[in-house]
Amino acid sequence: MGEPATPILPMAFFVGDFNVGKSALINALLRSPLLSMSGEESRSLPTFVVAGAAAPEVLGYSRRDRRSQPMTLDDFAGLRGNNGRAAKWNALAASVPESPFARLALVDTPGMSSDTLETMQIETLSHQEQALLVLVADIEYWFAKHTMDFIAYHQQIFKRSLMIVANKADLMNASELARIQEKAARRMEDYGIVPAPAFHVLSARLELVRRAPHDDARRKTKAKVRDMCDISFDRFRLALYEFERRCPGEDAHLPLTSVLQSPLAASFLAQQDGARV
Ligand SMILES: Nc1nc2c(ncn2[C@@H]2O[C@H](COP(=O)(O)OP(=O)(O)OP(=O)(O)O)[C@@H](O)[C@H]2O)c(=O)[nH]1
Ligand SMILES: [Mg+2]
């Protein structure tokens, strides 16, 4: 109503099964443990993370009155899983100085079961050209049929705006990793996933402590595996920068409330609501 239209921010949606490391990947990109990670199934709230000023800012989008409300970092951190307090909110947003992306919002989404091809109901996202889908799989399940079904399904919707991450590569040995990497495109194409999307085998865990070479997780991982994971993570990071660069727009930080109001976020949240009914 007389206000300037909210700009459409590019957004990378991290999507995948429970516990595959969606939140860990975003934390690794930020190199900061902003989002809670857990080994248990948790329907975490969709969380939009953008770059912001010196001090972090967080807010919740209230389910009842559809308004954004500021919250403290402690409250934000306490909203793990789908506990009673989380039910009040539809989504969370955070702006943090650690984000290396000028405009790209990193969107953590609730885990879902790829086994049953549960989806996020994202068939009709408006401004889909500004959205990148980062499909995250646990590398342990790379050879499972449901992993391929999951990719095939989302590729039909997202065409080329799709990227695959096989996470937890630190749990494999170097020759297994090399074999998976080498054959990934062929495996997807054999499955009818054509053209095969970009594929990244990496480790969020190792990346999170990349600047801490004496950290146990890095020390206990074989050098060859570590190097493969680091190189692969750098490529993944670069691919996200390239996506951001391809999306039109200015590099100015928006107020956090307008992140959730941007048409792409709004259409994502509307569909999530529908999915929960
Ligand atoms: N070994 C290993 N473990 C990881 C890696 N990334 C994440 N994890 C662990 O996997 C578990 C799940 O990580 P999360 O980031 O919470 O996974 P998620 O996909 O966000 O899970 P939900 O939000 O519950 O769907 C945690 O215990 C993490 O510490 C990794 O690269 N290597
Ligand atoms: Mg999570």
Tab-separated table of C-alpha atoms and ligand atoms in Angstrom:
chain	number	residue	atom	x	y	z
A	1	MET	CA	0.000	0.000	0.000
A	2	GLY	CA	2.150	2.784	-1.271
A	3	GLU	CA	5.247	1.046	0.113
A	4	PRO	CA	7.970	-0.016	-2.262
A	5	ALA	CA	7.657	-3.643	-3.333
A	6	THR	CA	9.825	-6.010	-1.296
A	7	PRO	CA	12.769	-7.081	-3.416
A	8	ILE	CA	12.971	-10.744	-4.313
A	9	LEU	CA	15.969	-12.212	-2.574
A	10	PRO	CA	17.688	-15.264	-4.018
A	11	MET	CA	17.309	-18.207	-1.659
A	12	ALA	CA	18.992	-21.583	-1.306
A	13	PHE	CA	16.620	-24.105	0.292
A	14	PHE	CA	18.380	-26.967	2.087
A	15	VAL	CA	16.088	-29.938	1.778
A	16	GLY	CA	16.373	-33.584	2.720
A	17	ASP	CA	15.715	-36.402	5.115
A	18	PHE	CA	15.978	-36.128	8.894
A	19	ASN	CA	19.505	-35.937	10.244
A	20	VAL	CA	21.336	-35.666	6.949
A	21	GLY	CA	23.042	-32.459	8.083
A	22	LYS	CA	20.998	-29.645	6.530
A	23	SER	CA	21.511	-27.408	9.556
A	24	ALA	CA	25.151	-28.479	9.880
A	25	LEU	CA	25.777	-27.472	6.262
A	26	ILE	CA	24.408	-23.987	6.804
A	27	ASN	CA	26.460	-23.679	9.978
A	28	ALA	CA	29.513	-24.822	8.034
A	29	LEU	CA	28.901	-22.186	5.370
A	30	LEU	CA	28.668	-19.571	8.141
A	31	ARG	CA	31.489	-21.219	10.100
A	32	SER	CA	29.364	-20.623	13.140
A	33	PRO	CA	27.016	-22.891	15.125
A	34	LEU	CA	23.933	-20.717	14.641
A	35	LEU	CA	21.425	-23.487	13.965
A	36	SER	CA	20.814	-26.323	16.334
A	37	MET	CA	21.984	-29.710	15.161
A	38	SER	CA	20.873	-32.964	16.646
A	39	GLY	CA	21.100	-36.659	16.148
A	40	GLU	CA	17.383	-37.068	16.732
A	41	GLU	CA	14.500	-36.558	14.382
A	42	SER	CA	13.233	-33.069	14.814
A	43	ARG	CA	10.753	-31.145	12.773
A	44	SER	CA	12.731	-27.959	13.011
A	45	LEU	CA	11.147	-24.728	11.859
A	46	PRO	CA	11.995	-23.285	8.453
A	47	THR	CA	14.753	-20.782	9.187
A	48	PHE	CA	15.931	-18.055	6.836
A	49	VAL	CA	19.515	-16.916	7.391
A	50	VAL	CA	20.862	-13.768	5.776
A	51	ALA	CA	23.867	-11.513	6.191
A	52	GLY	CA	23.344	-8.619	8.558
A	53	ALA	CA	24.985	-5.860	10.502
A	54	ALA	CA	27.492	-6.282	13.313
A	55	ALA	CA	25.089	-7.765	15.846
A	56	PRO	CA	22.965	-10.812	15.076
A	57	GLU	CA	19.235	-10.249	14.928
A	58	VAL	CA	16.573	-12.940	15.096
A	59	LEU	CA	12.823	-13.011	14.761
A	60	GLY	CA	9.955	-15.400	14.619
A	61	TYR	CA	6.997	-15.278	12.295
A	62	SER	CA	3.978	-15.897	14.451
A	63	ARG	CA	1.599	-18.608	13.340
A	64	ARG	CA	-1.423	-16.902	14.899
A	65	ASP	CA	-1.260	-13.330	13.696
A	66	ARG	CA	1.136	-13.729	10.776
A	67	ARG	CA	3.485	-11.089	12.083
A	68	SER	CA	7.176	-10.989	12.721
A	69	GLN	CA	8.296	-10.588	16.296
A	70	PRO	CA	11.861	-10.043	17.458
A	71	MET	CA	13.253	-12.656	19.812
A	72	THR	CA	16.456	-13.081	21.749
A	73	LEU	CA	19.284	-15.286	20.559
A	74	ASP	CA	18.686	-17.505	23.595
A	75	ASP	CA	15.043	-18.003	22.619
A	76	PHE	CA	16.108	-18.738	19.068
A	77	ALA	CA	18.628	-21.317	20.250
A	78	GLY	CA	16.037	-22.866	22.561
A	79	LEU	CA	13.576	-23.582	19.774
A	80	ARG	CA	14.961	-26.991	19.019
A	81	GLY	CA	12.740	-29.461	17.342
A	82	ASN	CA	9.008	-29.302	17.504
A	83	ASN	CA	8.584	-28.645	21.169
A	84	GLY	CA	5.605	-26.765	22.559
A	85	ARG	CA	7.242	-23.379	22.305
A	86	ALA	CA	8.166	-23.884	18.647
A	87	ALA	CA	4.508	-24.450	17.751
A	88	LYS	CA	3.858	-20.752	18.165
A	89	TRP	CA	5.976	-19.977	15.139
A	90	ASN	CA	5.667	-20.618	11.461
A	91	ALA	CA	9.225	-19.742	10.621
A	92	LEU	CA	12.321	-18.078	12.008
A	93	ALA	CA	14.728	-15.619	10.465
A	94	ALA	CA	18.216	-14.582	11.484
A	95	SER	CA	20.624	-12.017	10.159
A	96	VAL	CA	24.211	-12.661	11.132
A	97	PRO	CA	27.449	-10.903	10.259
A	98	GLU	CA	29.074	-14.301	9.641
A	99	SER	CA	27.134	-14.958	6.458
A	100	PRO	CA	29.537	-14.779	3.522
A	101	PHE	CA	26.695	-14.086	1.084
A	102	ALA	CA	25.650	-10.551	0.355
A	103	ARG	CA	22.100	-11.390	-0.741
A	104	LEU	CA	21.606	-15.125	-0.841
A	105	ALA	CA	19.391	-16.363	1.998
A	106	LEU	CA	20.233	-19.831	3.300
A	107	VAL	CA	17.024	-21.599	4.232
A	108	ASP	CA	17.039	-24.499	6.653
A	109	THR	CA	13.931	-26.621	6.213
A	110	PRO	CA	12.353	-29.275	8.427
A	111	GLY	CA	13.550	-32.799	7.826
A	112	MET	CA	11.249	-35.099	5.939
A	113	SER	CA	11.145	-38.713	5.028
A	114	SER	CA	12.581	-39.294	1.569
A	115	ASP	CA	11.662	-42.947	2.025
A	116	THR	CA	8.020	-42.162	1.506
A	117	LEU	CA	8.796	-39.378	-0.948
A	118	GLU	CA	7.337	-36.908	1.445
A	119	THR	CA	7.850	-33.519	-0.094
A	120	MET	CA	7.677	-29.920	0.895
A	121	GLN	CA	4.809	-29.103	-1.441
A	122	ILE	CA	6.902	-26.741	-3.463
A	123	GLU	CA	5.437	-27.340	-6.882
A	124	THR	CA	4.235	-23.820	-7.370
A	125	LEU	CA	6.769	-21.569	-5.722
A	126	SER	CA	6.446	-18.137	-7.185
A	127	HIS	CA	9.704	-16.597	-8.402
A	128	GLN	CA	11.172	-20.038	-8.561
A	129	GLU	CA	13.982	-18.731	-10.751
A	130	GLN	CA	15.388	-17.062	-7.627
A	131	ALA	CA	15.356	-20.354	-5.732
A	132	LEU	CA	18.037	-22.981	-5.617
A	133	LEU	CA	17.257	-26.352	-4.147
A	134	VAL	CA	20.154	-27.958	-2.303
A	135	LEU	CA	19.120	-31.587	-1.887
A	136	VAL	CA	21.071	-33.054	0.988
A	137	ALA	CA	21.606	-36.792	1.379
A	138	ASP	CA	23.590	-38.810	3.878
A	139	ILE	CA	26.374	-40.398	1.853
A	140	GLU	CA	25.622	-43.685	3.578
A	141	TYR	CA	22.362	-43.801	1.617
A	142	TRP	CA	23.771	-42.676	-1.714
A	143	PHE	CA	23.125	-46.112	-3.194
A	144	ALA	CA	19.599	-46.397	-1.844
A	145	LYS	CA	16.764	-46.321	-4.348
A	146	HIS	CA	14.866	-43.765	-2.282
A	147	THR	CA	17.751	-41.309	-2.641
A	148	MET	CA	17.520	-41.478	-6.438
A	149	ASP	CA	13.709	-41.272	-6.334
A	150	PHE	CA	13.995	-38.207	-4.180
A	151	ILE	CA	16.373	-36.471	-6.602
A	152	ALA	CA	14.324	-37.477	-9.652
A	153	TYR	CA	11.169	-36.126	-8.089
A	154	HIS	CA	12.668	-32.741	-7.258
A	155	GLN	CA	14.420	-32.418	-10.571
A	156	GLN	CA	11.074	-32.542	-12.332
A	157	ILE	CA	10.087	-29.436	-10.389
A	158	PHE	CA	13.338	-27.542	-10.161
A	159	LYS	CA	14.917	-28.513	-13.488
A	160	ARG	CA	18.390	-27.051	-13.400
A	161	SER	CA	18.139	-25.071	-10.170
A	162	LEU	CA	19.136	-28.095	-8.220
A	163	MET	CA	22.291	-29.199	-6.518
A	164	ILE	CA	23.028	-32.458	-4.742
A	165	VAL	CA	25.120	-32.715	-1.599
A	166	ALA	CA	26.204	-36.081	-0.236
A	167	ASN	CA	27.164	-35.142	3.321
A	168	LYS	CA	29.127	-36.944	6.057
A	169	ALA	CA	31.903	-37.887	3.633
A	170	ASP	CA	34.275	-37.949	6.614
A	171	LEU	CA	32.763	-41.337	7.457
A	172	MET	CA	34.069	-42.971	4.256
A	173	ASN	CA	37.505	-43.833	3.018
A	174	ALA	CA	39.218	-41.997	0.177
A	175	SER	CA	38.788	-44.699	-2.443
A	176	GLU	CA	35.061	-45.044	-1.734
A	177	LEU	CA	34.703	-41.283	-2.016
A	178	ALA	CA	36.609	-41.148	-5.290
A	179	ARG	CA	34.446	-43.928	-6.706
A	180	ILE	CA	31.196	-42.264	-5.675
A	181	GLN	CA	32.316	-38.907	-7.045
A	182	GLU	CA	33.459	-40.349	-10.341
A	183	LYS	CA	30.301	-42.335	-10.944
A	184	ALA	CA	27.711	-39.946	-9.526
A	185	ALA	CA	26.646	-38.300	-12.783
A	186	ARG	CA	26.398	-41.645	-14.540
A	187	ARG	CA	24.420	-43.168	-11.696
A	188	MET	CA	21.886	-40.330	-11.771
A	189	GLU	CA	21.615	-40.395	-15.580
A	190	ASP	CA	21.057	-44.160	-15.552
A	191	TYR	CA	18.197	-43.396	-13.249
A	192	GLY	CA	16.660	-40.958	-15.720
A	193	ILE	CA	17.910	-37.868	-13.906
A	194	VAL	CA	19.071	-35.964	-16.995
A	195	PRO	CA	21.005	-33.753	-17.059
A	196	ALA	CA	22.644	-34.913	-13.854
A	197	PRO	CA	22.716	-32.017	-11.375
A	198	ALA	CA	25.953	-30.745	-9.834
A	199	PHE	CA	27.058	-33.173	-7.171
A	200	HIS	CA	29.160	-32.409	-4.097
A	201	VAL	CA	30.553	-35.048	-1.733
A	202	LEU	CA	31.628	-33.257	1.405
A	203	SER	CA	31.600	-33.042	5.151
A	204	ALA	CA	29.811	-30.301	7.047
A	205	ARG	CA	31.479	-31.567	10.205
A	206	LEU	CA	35.024	-31.077	8.892
A	207	GLU	CA	34.176	-27.713	7.365
A	208	LEU	CA	32.753	-26.395	10.618
A	209	VAL	CA	36.149	-26.800	12.244
A	210	ARG	CA	38.257	-26.073	9.166
A	211	ARG	CA	39.970	-23.169	10.880
A	212	ALA	CA	40.798	-25.383	13.866
A	213	PRO	CA	43.297	-27.912	12.515
A	214	HIS	CA	43.777	-29.471	15.954
A	215	ASP	CA	40.126	-30.236	16.378
A	216	ASP	CA	39.534	-33.931	17.003
A	217	ALA	CA	37.231	-34.357	14.007
A	218	ARG	CA	39.953	-33.116	11.646
A	219	ARG	CA	42.878	-34.809	13.385
A	220	LYS	CA	41.172	-38.183	13.345
A	221	THR	CA	40.272	-38.038	9.658
A	222	LYS	CA	42.784	-39.336	7.111
A	223	ALA	CA	44.564	-36.506	5.275
A	224	LYS	CA	43.362	-37.702	1.896
A	225	VAL	CA	39.722	-37.730	2.974
A	226	ARG	CA	40.125	-34.350	4.624
A	227	ASP	CA	41.616	-32.850	1.468
A	228	MET	CA	38.857	-34.288	-0.701
A	229	CYS	CA	36.209	-32.910	1.627
A	230	ASP	CA	37.848	-29.463	1.785
A	231	ILE	CA	38.200	-29.153	-1.988
A	232	SER	CA	34.655	-30.303	-2.481
A	233	PHE	CA	33.291	-27.871	0.079
A	234	ASP	CA	35.112	-25.006	-1.638
A	235	ARG	CA	33.451	-25.981	-4.920
A	236	PHE	CA	30.079	-26.106	-3.223
A	237	ARG	CA	30.617	-22.650	-1.701
A	238	LEU	CA	31.660	-21.295	-5.100
A	239	ALA	CA	28.606	-22.779	-6.774
A	240	LEU	CA	26.416	-20.918	-4.280
A	241	TYR	CA	28.281	-17.661	-4.993
A	242	GLU	CA	27.744	-18.222	-8.695
A	243	PHE	CA	24.046	-18.790	-8.198
A	244	GLU	CA	23.844	-15.582	-6.169
A	245	ARG	CA	25.713	-13.656	-8.851
A	246	ARG	CA	23.336	-14.882	-11.564
A	247	CYS	CA	20.292	-13.588	-9.673
A	248	PRO	CA	19.532	-9.944	-10.364
A	249	GLY	CA	19.367	-7.486	-7.459
A	250	GLU	CA	21.253	-5.064	-5.287
A	251	ASP	CA	23.714	-6.102	-2.597
A	252	ALA	CA	22.116	-3.979	0.136
A	253	HIS	CA	21.073	-5.637	3.379
A	254	LEU	CA	17.315	-5.638	3.817
A	255	PRO	CA	15.546	-5.287	7.146
A	256	LEU	CA	15.043	-8.792	8.480
A	257	THR	CA	11.248	-8.521	8.402
A	258	SER	CA	11.284	-8.023	4.643
A	259	VAL	CA	13.175	-11.282	4.185
A	260	LEU	CA	10.114	-13.240	5.282
A	261	GLN	CA	7.836	-10.966	3.300
A	262	SER	CA	9.726	-11.364	0.070
A	263	PRO	CA	7.464	-13.100	-2.452
A	264	LEU	CA	9.607	-16.224	-2.663
A	265	ALA	CA	9.670	-16.716	1.123
A	266	ALA	CA	5.971	-15.924	1.382
A	267	SER	CA	5.045	-18.472	-1.249
A	268	PHE	CA	7.285	-21.092	0.382
A	269	LEU	CA	5.655	-20.492	3.769
A	270	ALA	CA	2.152	-20.553	2.344
A	271	GLN	CA	2.849	-23.946	0.837
A	272	GLN	CA	4.395	-25.243	4.051
A	273	ASP	CA	1.235	-24.254	5.848
A	274	GLY	CA	-0.804	-26.199	3.358
A	275	ALA	CA	1.461	-29.196	3.821
A	276	ARG	CA	0.922	-29.216	7.562
A	277	VAL	CA	-2.849	-29.305	7.485
B	1	LIG	N1	30.062	-37.508	10.691
B	1	LIG	C1	29.335	-36.438	10.353
B	1	LIG	N2	28.240	-36.120	11.052
B	1	LIG	C2	27.556	-35.028	10.658
B	1	LIG	C3	27.935	-34.244	9.535
B	1	LIG	N3	27.022	-33.259	9.388
B	1	LIG	C4	26.122	-33.417	10.369
B	1	LIG	N4	26.437	-34.480	11.150
B	1	LIG	C5	25.705	-34.971	12.355
B	1	LIG	O1	24.445	-35.463	11.925
B	1	LIG	C6	23.429	-35.144	12.883
B	1	LIG	C7	22.322	-34.374	12.207
B	1	LIG	O2	22.804	-33.106	11.796
B	1	LIG	P1	21.785	-31.908	11.572
B	1	LIG	O3	22.532	-30.792	10.951
B	1	LIG	O4	21.026	-31.636	12.810
B	1	LIG	O5	20.821	-32.590	10.488
B	1	LIG	P2	19.481	-32.025	9.878
B	1	LIG	O6	19.374	-32.531	8.498
B	1	LIG	O7	19.425	-30.545	10.057
B	1	LIG	O8	18.407	-32.735	10.809
B	1	LIG	P3	16.836	-32.368	11.027
B	1	LIG	O9	16.733	-30.872	11.166
B	1	LIG	O10	16.472	-33.094	12.277
B	1	LIG	O11	16.113	-32.905	9.858
B	1	LIG	C8	24.119	-34.364	13.997
B	1	LIG	O12	24.402	-35.258	15.039
B	1	LIG	C9	25.370	-33.842	13.329
B	1	LIG	O13	26.427	-33.644	14.243
B	1	LIG	C10	29.118	-34.614	8.838
B	1	LIG	O14	29.544	-34.003	7.851
B	1	LIG	N5	29.771	-35.727	9.280
B	2	MG	MG	18.093	-29.383	11.138
